[in-house]
Coordinates of C-alpha atoms in Angstrom, one line a residue:
X1 CA 176.7 -35.8 144.1
X2 CA 179.3 -35.1 141.4
X3 CA 180.0 -31.7 142.9
X4 CA 180.5 -33.1 146.4
X5 CA 182.6 -36.0 145.1
X6 CA 184.8 -33.7 143.1
X7 CA 185.7 -31.5 146.1
X8 CA 186.1 -34.4 148.5
X9 CA 188.6 -35.9 146.1
X10 CA 190.4 -32.5 146.3
X11 CA 191.7 -33.3 149.8
X12 CA 195.4 -32.8 149.8
X13 CA 198.2 -32.2 152.3
X14 CA 200.2 -29.0 151.8
X15 CA 203.5 -30.8 151.4
X16 CA 202.5 -34.1 149.8
X17 CA 202.7 -35.3 146.3
X18 CA 200.1 -33.5 144.2
X19 CA 198.4 -36.3 142.3
X20 CA 196.4 -35.2 139.3
X21 CA 194.3 -38.3 139.5
X22 CA 192.7 -37.2 142.7
X23 CA 192.4 -33.5 142.0
X24 CA 189.7 -31.8 140.1
X25 CA 190.7 -28.8 138.0
X26 CA 189.9 -25.3 139.2
X27 CA 187.1 -24.9 136.6
X28 CA 185.2 -27.9 137.9
X29 CA 185.4 -26.6 141.5
X30 CA 184.5 -23.0 140.7
X31 CA 181.6 -23.7 138.4
X32 CA 180.0 -26.7 140.0
X33 CA 180.5 -25.8 143.6
X34 CA 179.7 -23.0 146.0
X35 CA 176.2 -22.1 144.9
X36 CA 174.0 -23.4 147.7
X37 CA 174.0 -23.7 151.5
X38 CA 174.2 -27.5 151.1
X39 CA 177.5 -27.1 149.1
X40 CA 179.0 -25.3 152.0
X41 CA 177.6 -27.8 154.5
X42 CA 179.1 -30.6 152.5
X43 CA 182.6 -29.2 152.7
X44 CA 182.3 -28.3 156.4
X45 CA 181.3 -31.9 157.0
X46 CA 184.1 -33.2 154.8
X47 CA 186.6 -31.3 157.0
X48 CA 185.3 -32.9 160.1
X49 CA 185.2 -36.3 158.5
X50 CA 188.9 -36.0 157.5
X51 CA 190.0 -35.7 161.2
X52 CA 188.1 -39.0 161.7
X53 CA 190.2 -40.7 159.1
X54 CA 191.6 -44.2 159.7
X55 CA 195.2 -42.9 159.4
X56 CA 194.6 -40.1 161.9
X57 CA 192.9 -42.4 164.4
X58 CA 196.0 -44.6 164.4
X59 CA 198.2 -41.5 164.8
X60 CA 196.1 -40.0 167.7
X61 CA 196.8 -43.2 169.7
X62 CA 200.5 -43.6 168.6
X63 CA 201.3 -39.9 169.1
X64 CA 199.5 -39.4 172.4
X65 CA 199.6 -42.8 174.1
X66 CA 202.2 -45.2 172.5
X67 CA 205.1 -42.8 172.8
X68 CA 204.3 -42.5 176.6
X69 CA 204.5 -44.9 179.4
X70 CA 201.0 -46.3 178.7
X71 CA 201.4 -48.8 175.9
X72 CA 203.7 -51.4 174.5
X73 CA 203.5 -53.6 171.4
X74 CA 201.5 -56.7 171.8
X75 CA 203.7 -59.7 172.4
X76 CA 201.2 -62.1 170.8
X77 CA 202.8 -64.5 168.3
X78 CA 200.0 -63.6 165.9
X79 CA 201.5 -60.1 165.6
X80 CA 204.4 -61.0 163.3
X81 CA 206.7 -58.5 161.6
X82 CA 204.7 -59.0 158.4
X83 CA 201.7 -57.4 160.1
X84 CA 201.1 -53.9 158.8
X85 CA 202.7 -51.2 161.0
X86 CA 204.6 -53.7 163.2
X87 CA 208.0 -52.6 161.9
X88 CA 207.1 -49.0 162.3
X89 CA 205.8 -49.5 165.8
X90 CA 209.0 -51.3 166.7
X91 CA 211.0 -48.3 165.5
X92 CA 209.0 -46.0 167.7
X93 CA 209.3 -48.3 170.7
X94 CA 213.1 -48.5 170.4
X95 CA 213.2 -44.7 170.1
X96 CA 214.8 -45.0 166.6
X97 CA 212.2 -43.4 164.5
X98 CA 213.0 -43.2 160.7
X99 CA 211.6 -40.4 158.6
X100 CA 209.9 -43.0 156.4
X101 CA 207.9 -44.2 159.4
X102 CA 204.2 -44.4 158.5
X103 CA 203.2 -42.6 161.8
X104 CA 205.4 -39.6 161.0
X105 CA 202.8 -38.4 158.6
X106 CA 200.8 -35.1 158.7
X107 CA 198.9 -35.5 155.4
X108 CA 195.4 -36.0 156.9
X109 CA 195.7 -33.0 159.2
X110 CA 196.7 -30.8 156.2
X111 CA 193.8 -32.3 154.2
X112 CA 191.4 -31.1 156.9
X113 CA 193.1 -27.7 157.0
X114 CA 192.7 -27.5 153.2
X115 CA 188.9 -28.1 153.5
X116 CA 188.7 -25.4 156.2
X117 CA 190.5 -23.0 154.0
X118 CA 188.1 -23.8 151.2
X119 CA 185.2 -22.8 153.3
X120 CA 186.8 -19.6 154.5
X121 CA 187.7 -18.6 150.9
X122 CA 184.5 -19.6 149.1
X123 CA 181.5 -19.6 151.5
X124 CA 181.0 -15.9 151.6
X125 CA 180.1 -15.8 147.9
X126 CA 177.3 -18.3 148.4
X127 CA 175.3 -15.7 150.4
X128 CA 174.9 -13.8 147.1
X129 CA 173.6 -16.9 145.2
X130 CA 171.4 -18.7 147.8
X131 CA 169.0 -16.6 149.8
X132 CA 168.6 -19.5 152.3
X133 CA 172.3 -19.1 153.2
X134 CA 172.2 -16.3 155.7
X135 CA 174.9 -14.2 157.4
X136 CA 174.3 -16.2 160.5
X137 CA 174.8 -19.5 158.7
X138 CA 178.1 -18.2 157.1
X139 CA 179.5 -17.0 160.5
X140 CA 178.6 -20.3 162.1
X141 CA 180.3 -22.3 159.3
X142 CA 183.4 -20.1 159.6
X143 CA 183.4 -20.6 163.3
X144 CA 183.3 -24.4 162.9
X145 CA 186.2 -24.5 160.4
X146 CA 188.4 -21.9 162.1
X147 CA 188.1 -24.0 165.3
X148 CA 188.9 -27.2 163.5
X149 CA 191.8 -25.7 161.7
X150 CA 193.2 -24.5 165.0
X151 CA 192.8 -28.0 166.5
X152 CA 194.8 -29.4 163.5
X153 CA 197.6 -26.9 163.9
X154 CA 197.7 -27.5 167.6
X155 CA 198.3 -31.2 167.0
X156 CA 200.9 -30.4 164.4
X157 CA 202.8 -28.1 166.8
X158 CA 202.8 -30.7 169.6
X159 CA 203.8 -33.6 167.3
X160 CA 206.2 -31.9 164.8
X161 CA 206.9 -28.5 166.4
X162 CA 208.0 -26.4 163.3
X163 CA 205.3 -26.7 160.7
X164 CA 204.2 -24.9 157.5
X165 CA 201.2 -22.6 157.7
X166 CA 199.0 -21.2 155.0
X167 CA 195.5 -19.8 154.5
X168 CA 195.6 -20.7 150.9
X169 CA 193.6 -23.4 149.1
X170 CA 195.0 -26.2 146.9
X171 CA 192.5 -27.2 144.2
X172 CA 194.8 -28.2 141.3
X173 CA 198.1 -29.9 140.7
X174 CA 199.5 -26.7 139.0
X175 CA 199.7 -24.9 142.3
X176 CA 202.9 -24.6 144.3
X177 CA 203.2 -26.4 147.6
X178 CA 206.5 -24.7 148.7
X179 CA 205.9 -23.3 152.1
X180 CA 208.4 -22.6 154.9
X181 CA 207.9 -23.7 158.5
X182 CA 206.8 -21.3 161.2
X183 CA 208.0 -21.5 164.8
X184 CA 205.5 -22.9 167.3
X185 CA 205.0 -19.6 169.1
X186 CA 203.8 -18.0 165.9
X187 CA 201.5 -20.9 165.1
X188 CA 199.9 -21.1 168.5
X189 CA 199.2 -17.4 168.5
X190 CA 197.5 -17.8 165.1
X191 CA 195.4 -20.6 166.7
X192 CA 194.4 -18.5 169.6
X193 CA 193.5 -15.6 167.3
X194 CA 191.3 -17.9 165.2
X195 CA 189.7 -19.4 168.2
X196 CA 188.9 -16.0 169.8
X197 CA 187.2 -15.1 166.5
X198 CA 185.4 -18.4 166.2
X199 CA 184.2 -18.0 169.8
X200 CA 182.2 -14.9 168.8
X201 CA 180.0 -16.7 166.3
X202 CA 180.0 -20.2 167.8
X203 CA 176.8 -22.0 168.4
X204 CA 176.2 -23.3 171.9
X205 CA 175.6 -27.0 172.1
X206 CA 172.1 -26.2 173.3
X207 CA 171.4 -25.0 169.7
X208 CA 170.8 -28.7 168.8
X209 CA 168.5 -31.2 170.4
X210 CA 170.1 -33.2 173.2
X211 CA 170.2 -36.4 171.1
X212 CA 171.6 -34.7 168.0
X213 CA 175.2 -35.8 167.2
X214 CA 176.0 -32.2 166.3
X215 CA 176.0 -31.3 170.0
X216 CA 179.3 -33.0 170.4
X217 CA 180.3 -33.6 166.8
X218 CA 181.1 -30.0 165.9
X219 CA 183.3 -27.6 167.8
X220 CA 180.6 -25.5 169.4
X221 CA 181.3 -22.8 172.0
X222 CA 182.3 -25.3 174.7
X223 CA 184.6 -27.1 172.4
X224 CA 186.3 -23.9 171.3
X225 CA 186.8 -22.9 174.9
X226 CA 188.2 -26.3 175.7
X227 CA 190.7 -26.0 172.9
X228 CA 191.6 -22.5 174.1
X229 CA 192.2 -23.8 177.6
X230 CA 194.4 -26.5 176.3
X231 CA 196.5 -24.2 174.1
X232 CA 196.9 -21.7 176.9
X233 CA 197.9 -24.5 179.3
X234 CA 200.5 -25.7 176.8
X235 CA 201.9 -22.3 176.1
X236 CA 202.0 -21.5 179.8
X237 CA 204.0 -24.6 180.5
X238 CA 206.5 -23.7 177.8
X239 CA 206.9 -20.0 178.7
X240 CA 206.2 -20.3 182.5
X241 CA 203.5 -17.7 182.0
X242 CA 201.2 -16.7 184.8
X243 CA 198.9 -14.9 182.3
X244 CA 198.4 -18.0 180.2
X245 CA 197.7 -20.2 183.3
X246 CA 195.1 -17.6 184.3
X247 CA 193.6 -17.7 180.9
X248 CA 193.4 -21.5 181.0
X249 CA 191.6 -21.3 184.4
X250 CA 189.1 -18.7 183.0
X251 CA 188.2 -20.8 180.0
X252 CA 187.9 -24.0 182.1
X253 CA 185.5 -22.0 184.4
X254 CA 183.4 -20.9 181.4
X255 CA 182.9 -24.6 180.4
X256 CA 182.2 -25.8 183.9
X257 CA 179.6 -23.1 184.4
X258 CA 178.0 -23.8 181.1
X259 CA 177.8 -27.5 181.8
X260 CA 176.3 -26.8 185.2
X261 CA 173.7 -24.3 183.8
X262 CA 172.6 -26.8 181.0
X263 CA 172.1 -29.7 183.4
X264 CA 168.4 -30.5 184.1
X265 CA 168.0 -31.9 187.6
X266 CA 166.2 -35.2 187.8
X267 CA 163.5 -35.9 190.4
X268 CA 165.3 -36.3 193.7
X269 CA 168.7 -35.3 192.4
X270 CA 170.7 -32.9 194.5
X271 CA 172.5 -29.9 193.0
X272 CA 176.2 -30.4 192.5
X273 CA 179.2 -28.4 191.5
X274 CA 180.0 -30.8 188.6
X275 CA 177.6 -33.2 187.0
X276 CA 179.4 -36.4 186.1
X277 CA 178.1 -39.9 185.3
X278 CA 177.9 -41.9 188.5
X279 CA 180.1 -44.8 189.5
X280 CA 177.8 -47.5 188.3
X281 CA 177.1 -45.9 184.9
X282 CA 180.5 -44.2 184.4
X283 CA 181.7 -46.4 181.5
X284 CA 178.4 -47.1 179.8
X285 CA 177.4 -43.4 179.6
X286 CA 180.7 -42.2 178.3
X287 CA 182.4 -45.0 176.4
X288 CA 179.8 -47.6 175.9
X289 CA 178.3 -48.2 172.5
X290 CA 174.9 -46.7 173.5
X291 CA 176.3 -43.8 175.5
X292 CA 178.3 -41.8 173.0
X293 CA 178.0 -38.0 173.1
X294 CA 177.3 -38.2 176.8
X295 CA 176.3 -35.1 178.9
X296 CA 179.8 -34.6 180.3
X297 CA 181.4 -34.9 176.8
X298 CA 182.4 -31.8 174.9
X299 CA 183.8 -32.8 171.6
X300 CA 183.9 -36.3 170.0
X301 CA 184.9 -37.5 166.6
X302 CA 181.8 -39.2 165.3
X303 CA 181.9 -42.9 164.3
X304 CA 178.3 -44.0 164.0
X305 CA 176.6 -45.6 161.0
X306 CA 173.6 -43.4 161.5
X307 CA 175.6 -40.3 160.9
X308 CA 177.9 -41.7 158.3
X309 CA 176.2 -39.8 155.5
X310 CA 176.6 -36.6 157.5
X311 CA 179.6 -35.6 159.6
X312 CA 180.5 -38.9 161.0
X313 CA 182.4 -42.0 159.7
X314 CA 180.8 -45.4 159.8
X315 CA 183.6 -47.6 161.1
X316 CA 186.5 -46.7 163.4
X317 CA 189.0 -48.9 161.8
X318 CA 192.1 -47.1 163.2
X319 CA 190.9 -47.6 166.8
X320 CA 190.1 -51.2 166.1
X321 CA 193.5 -51.9 164.7
X322 CA 195.3 -50.4 167.7
X323 CA 193.2 -51.5 170.6
X324 CA 191.2 -54.5 169.5
X325 CA 192.1 -56.1 166.1
X326 CA 194.7 -55.5 163.6
X327 CA 194.7 -55.0 159.8
X328 CA 191.2 -56.1 159.2
X329 CA 191.9 -59.4 160.9
X330 CA 189.2 -61.2 162.8
X331 CA 191.6 -62.0 165.6
X332 CA 191.0 -60.2 168.9
X333 CA 194.7 -59.5 169.2
X334 CA 195.4 -55.7 169.1
X335 CA 198.6 -54.0 168.0
X336 CA 199.0 -52.4 171.4
X337 CA 198.6 -53.5 175.0
X338 CA 199.1 -51.8 178.4
X339 CA 202.2 -51.5 180.4
X340 CA 202.2 -53.0 183.9
X341 CA 202.2 -49.5 185.3
X342 CA 198.6 -49.1 184.2
X343 CA 197.1 -52.5 184.6
X344 CA 198.2 -54.1 187.9
X345 CA 197.1 -52.8 191.3
X346 CA 200.1 -51.3 193.2
X347 CA 200.6 -52.4 196.8
X348 CA 203.1 -49.7 197.5
X349 CA 202.4 -46.0 197.5
X350 CA 205.9 -45.5 196.0
X351 CA 205.4 -47.9 193.1
X352 CA 205.1 -46.8 189.5
X353 CA 201.6 -48.2 189.4
X354 CA 198.9 -45.6 189.2
X355 CA 196.1 -47.5 190.9
X356 CA 196.4 -48.0 194.6
X357 CA 193.0 -49.4 195.4
X358 CA 190.9 -52.2 194.0
X359 CA 187.8 -50.0 194.6
X360 CA 188.7 -47.8 191.6
X361 CA 186.4 -48.9 188.9
X362 CA 188.6 -47.6 186.2
X363 CA 190.9 -50.6 186.6
X364 CA 188.1 -53.0 185.4
X365 CA 186.5 -50.5 183.1
X366 CA 189.6 -49.5 181.2
X367 CA 191.5 -52.9 181.0
X368 CA 190.7 -56.5 180.3
X369 CA 191.6 -58.9 183.1
X370 CA 193.3 -56.1 185.1
X371 CA 193.4 -58.1 188.3
X372 CA 195.4 -60.9 186.9
X373 CA 198.9 -61.4 188.5
X374 CA 200.0 -63.9 185.8
X375 CA 200.1 -61.5 182.8
X376 CA 202.5 -58.7 182.0
X377 CA 200.3 -57.2 179.3
X378 CA 196.6 -56.4 179.2
X379 CA 194.3 -55.4 176.4
X380 CA 192.8 -51.9 176.5
X381 CA 189.1 -52.1 177.3
X382 CA 188.3 -48.4 177.0
X383 CA 186.6 -47.4 173.8
X384 CA 186.4 -51.1 172.9
X385 CA 184.0 -52.8 175.3
X386 CA 180.3 -52.2 174.5
X387 CA 179.2 -52.2 178.2
X388 CA 180.5 -51.1 181.6
X389 CA 182.2 -53.7 183.8
X390 CA 179.6 -53.3 186.6
X391 CA 176.8 -55.9 186.5
X392 CA 179.0 -58.8 185.4
X393 CA 179.8 -57.4 182.0
X394 CA 183.6 -57.2 182.5
X395 CA 184.3 -59.5 179.5
X396 CA 182.1 -57.8 177.0
X397 CA 183.6 -56.5 173.8
X398 CA 182.8 -55.5 170.3
X399 CA 183.0 -58.5 168.1
X400 CA 181.4 -57.3 164.9
X401 CA 184.1 -55.7 162.7
X402 CA 181.7 -54.0 160.3
X403 CA 179.9 -52.2 163.1
X404 CA 182.9 -51.0 165.1
X405 CA 181.8 -47.4 165.5
X406 CA 183.0 -46.2 168.9
X407 CA 183.4 -42.4 169.0
X408 CA 186.8 -40.9 169.8
X409 CA 186.6 -38.3 172.6
X410 CA 188.8 -35.2 172.2
X411 CA 187.5 -33.3 175.3
X412 CA 185.2 -34.1 178.2
X413 CA 184.4 -32.4 181.5
X414 CA 186.9 -34.3 183.7
X415 CA 189.7 -33.4 181.3
X416 CA 188.7 -29.7 181.8
X417 CA 188.5 -30.1 185.5
X418 CA 192.0 -31.5 185.6
X419 CA 193.4 -28.9 183.2
X420 CA 192.1 -26.3 185.7
X421 CA 193.7 -28.2 188.6
X422 CA 197.0 -28.3 186.7
X423 CA 196.9 -24.5 186.0
X424 CA 195.9 -23.7 189.6
X425 CA 198.8 -25.7 191.0
X426 CA 201.3 -23.8 188.8
X427 CA 199.7 -20.5 189.8
X428 CA 200.1 -21.5 193.5
X429 CA 203.8 -22.4 193.0
X430 CA 204.6 -19.4 190.9
X431 CA 203.1 -17.1 193.5
X432 CA 205.5 -18.5 196.1
X433 CA 202.8 -20.7 197.7
X434 CA 201.3 -17.6 199.4
X435 CA 197.6 -18.5 198.9
X436 CA 197.0 -22.0 199.9
X437 CA 193.3 -21.8 199.0
X438 CA 194.4 -22.0 195.3
X439 CA 196.2 -25.3 196.0
X440 CA 193.2 -26.6 197.9
X441 CA 190.9 -25.7 195.0
X442 CA 193.1 -27.8 192.7
X443 CA 193.0 -30.7 195.3
X444 CA 189.2 -30.5 195.4
X445 CA 189.0 -30.8 191.6
X446 CA 191.2 -33.9 191.6
X447 CA 189.3 -35.4 194.5
X448 CA 185.9 -34.9 192.8
X449 CA 187.2 -36.7 189.7
X450 CA 188.8 -39.5 191.8
X451 CA 185.7 -40.1 194.0
X452 CA 183.5 -40.6 190.9
X453 CA 185.4 -43.8 190.2
X454 CA 184.9 -45.1 193.7
X455 CA 181.8 -46.6 195.3
X456 CA 180.0 -44.2 197.7
X457 CA 181.0 -46.2 200.8
X458 CA 184.7 -46.2 199.9
X459 CA 187.0 -44.2 202.2
X460 CA 188.9 -41.3 200.8
X461 CA 192.0 -42.4 198.9
X462 CA 193.5 -38.9 198.7
X463 CA 194.6 -36.8 201.7
X464 CA 195.5 -33.2 201.3
X465 CA 198.2 -33.2 204.0
X466 CA 200.0 -35.9 202.1
X467 CA 199.8 -34.3 198.7
X468 CA 199.8 -30.5 199.5
X469 CA 203.5 -30.3 198.5
X470 CA 203.2 -32.8 195.7
X471 CA 200.2 -31.5 193.8
X472 CA 201.8 -31.3 190.4
X473 CA 202.5 -35.1 190.7
X474 CA 199.0 -35.8 191.9
X475 CA 197.4 -34.0 189.0
X476 CA 199.6 -35.8 186.6
X477 CA 198.7 -39.1 188.1
X478 CA 195.0 -38.4 188.2
X479 CA 195.1 -37.4 184.5
X480 CA 196.8 -40.7 183.8
X481 CA 194.1 -42.6 185.7
X482 CA 191.2 -40.8 184.3
X483 CA 192.3 -40.1 180.7
X484 CA 194.5 -43.1 179.8
X485 CA 194.4 -44.3 176.2
X486 CA 192.6 -41.1 175.1
X487 CA 195.6 -39.6 173.3
X488 CA 196.6 -37.3 176.2
X489 CA 199.5 -38.8 178.1
X490 CA 202.5 -37.9 176.0
X491 CA 201.4 -34.3 175.7
X492 CA 200.8 -34.3 179.5
X493 CA 204.4 -35.4 179.9
X494 CA 205.7 -32.8 177.5
X495 CA 204.0 -30.1 179.5
X496 CA 205.5 -31.5 182.7
X497 CA 208.9 -31.5 181.0
X498 CA 208.6 -27.9 179.8
X499 CA 207.6 -26.6 183.2
X500 CA 210.9 -27.8 184.6
X501 CA 213.3 -26.6 181.9
X502 CA 214.5 -23.1 181.1
X503 CA 215.8 -21.4 178.0
X504 CA 213.3 -22.9 175.5
X505 CA 213.3 -20.9 172.3
X506 CA 209.7 -21.4 171.2
X507 CA 209.8 -18.3 169.0
X508 CA 212.5 -19.9 166.8
X509 CA 212.4 -22.9 164.7
X510 CA 215.0 -25.6 165.4
X511 CA 216.9 -24.5 162.2
X512 CA 217.1 -20.9 163.6
X513 CA 218.5 -22.1 166.9
X514 CA 221.9 -23.2 165.4
X515 CA 222.2 -26.5 167.1
X516 CA 221.8 -25.4 170.8
X517 CA 218.9 -27.1 172.4
X518 CA 217.6 -27.4 176.0
X519 CA 218.0 -30.6 177.9
X520 CA 214.9 -32.6 178.9
X521 CA 213.8 -33.0 182.5
X522 CA 215.2 -36.1 184.2
X523 CA 212.0 -36.8 186.1
X524 CA 209.9 -36.7 183.0
X525 CA 212.2 -39.0 181.2
X526 CA 212.1 -41.5 184.1
X527 CA 208.3 -41.7 183.7
X528 CA 208.4 -41.9 179.9
X529 CA 210.9 -44.8 179.9
X530 CA 209.4 -46.6 182.9
X531 CA 207.9 -49.2 180.5
X532 CA 211.3 -50.4 179.5
X533 CA 213.5 -52.9 181.4
X534 CA 216.3 -50.3 181.7
X535 CA 216.3 -46.6 182.4
X536 CA 219.2 -46.4 179.9
X537 CA 216.6 -45.5 177.3
X538 CA 216.6 -41.9 178.8
X539 CA 219.9 -41.4 176.9
X540 CA 217.9 -41.6 173.7
X541 CA 215.9 -38.4 174.5
X542 CA 218.5 -36.0 175.8
X543 CA 217.2 -32.7 174.3
X544 CA 214.1 -31.0 173.1
X545 CA 214.2 -32.1 169.5
X546 CA 213.9 -35.7 170.5
X547 CA 210.4 -35.1 171.9
X548 CA 209.2 -34.4 168.4
X549 CA 208.7 -36.5 165.3
X550 CA 210.7 -36.4 162.0
X551 CA 209.0 -34.9 159.0
X552 CA 208.1 -37.8 156.6
X553 CA 210.5 -38.4 153.8
X554 CA 207.8 -38.0 151.1
X555 CA 206.9 -34.6 152.5
X556 CA 210.5 -33.5 152.5
X557 CA 210.8 -34.6 148.9
X558 CA 207.9 -32.5 147.7
X559 CA 208.4 -29.4 149.7
X560 CA 212.0 -28.3 149.3
X561 CA 211.6 -25.5 151.8
X562 CA 211.1 -27.9 154.7
X563 CA 214.0 -28.4 157.1
X564 CA 214.1 -31.7 159.0
X565 CA 214.1 -32.0 162.7
X566 CA 217.8 -31.9 163.6
X567 CA 217.7 -35.3 165.3
X568 CA 216.6 -37.1 162.1
X569 CA 218.7 -35.2 159.5
X570 CA 221.3 -37.9 159.1
X571 CA 218.8 -40.6 158.5
X572 CA 216.7 -38.9 155.9
X573 CA 217.3 -39.1 152.2
X574 CA 216.6 -35.4 151.7
X575 CA 219.0 -33.4 154.0
X576 CA 218.7 -29.7 154.1
X577 CA 220.3 -27.5 156.8

């Protein structure tokens, strides 16, 4: 226990203050650790636990959902400015983010990266000391942490853009933490290289029993391929790359085929192209308290008391604060609520509202009181309610703070299907619309996802002849309907933006570009600011640097090689050109 505690306390971000109180010295780490297979397993699990941290859970929601058109700050009188994070959330909402903002913090991601680097540096020597730690075990552990490290860097690139990179390990306060930033093109290529290597030795999810949390709690082969598909889709959008779009489609197909092959047909069940939870059990199987790590899930952050001593974390406090309660308060008032774009049925096909039919169960499944016409804000139900809304359980919700252990889904099958659809649409467009079968394949994927949310007797809500020339918009809308509040939307909008701008210098940091930055796409900005009363907010995001966060002031102070995002240089106490 002393060994594990010592190394867990060694968690440190690359550019944060190095506190000697929380760091063991090198001698303790080297002599007491890295002798047995269980030592390695403890650090692998510590890395995965770190990405489940309370701070990161808040950040996933703020970075991916709150910055988009999905969420606003709760207007409840109970949420006063003295509430933790309220001031910081107001900064973000007003598009005036300060470098001291609590959500402009990458510490937890670099802590996870440090754990991953520890395994990659130290685990090989354990094979010489513990005969039970085999070459296969070592390669599997390296695969898990290389994949997790790539996921962390992918978040860093999408949130901060220019970030420091190192394969080194920080185990004592005497070590330097002065590391220069890399441009995003270089970081993403490193992620891809790591993932391709991790894929070779990755375990398939079938390695573990179906009910084992490790099926979805580690980045196994399907999870690695999902991350590769996501990175290729992102890079393709930035570079307008046919090759990367094709790579995205290929990896999506691998996952889809693997999911299909692993499905065991039930008595009387017909064979399908995609095996998704049905309309009635949709919410309960995927998001309900008893349905975590569902069949169609790929990778989930584990928040379950039964796995708290292993990879998971017992209580998902960050999620609770944002979507259900705030700051350990017993009130049911969350920090964030939905915009009207997401929680009121739209009567007009031209309205901003995403949901056009009351038959779509996602309205009742994902929002509380979504059919009300007297409210302008609605609480998020997704991830919070214990049960699905079918069978008169629409008002159910978790009420026990100490047992709030809903998992956080990073990848699931419908996400992959819609990634593939997005890539196919772009391939169709970039090929001059010569092969309409490609466009129809994308439409079929969207339709399959959409129909799952409708009762069997419902008429089709999507018509190819209407959408055939607007498929990019359709895919974006279906992702918003299906994946809302899962930390995806802002990144979807960023890809949409990049696809419609030219001259992006992704192979240069902002500092290397000398003050010349591409303008953002007007149509993307209109969507992003649709939650405001005035479209004048678009003037606050004119160019690419505004899409990214400032580097936190504390991190700027401790790593003197960091150069601030140019948008925020005048407002930070440490200004370096």
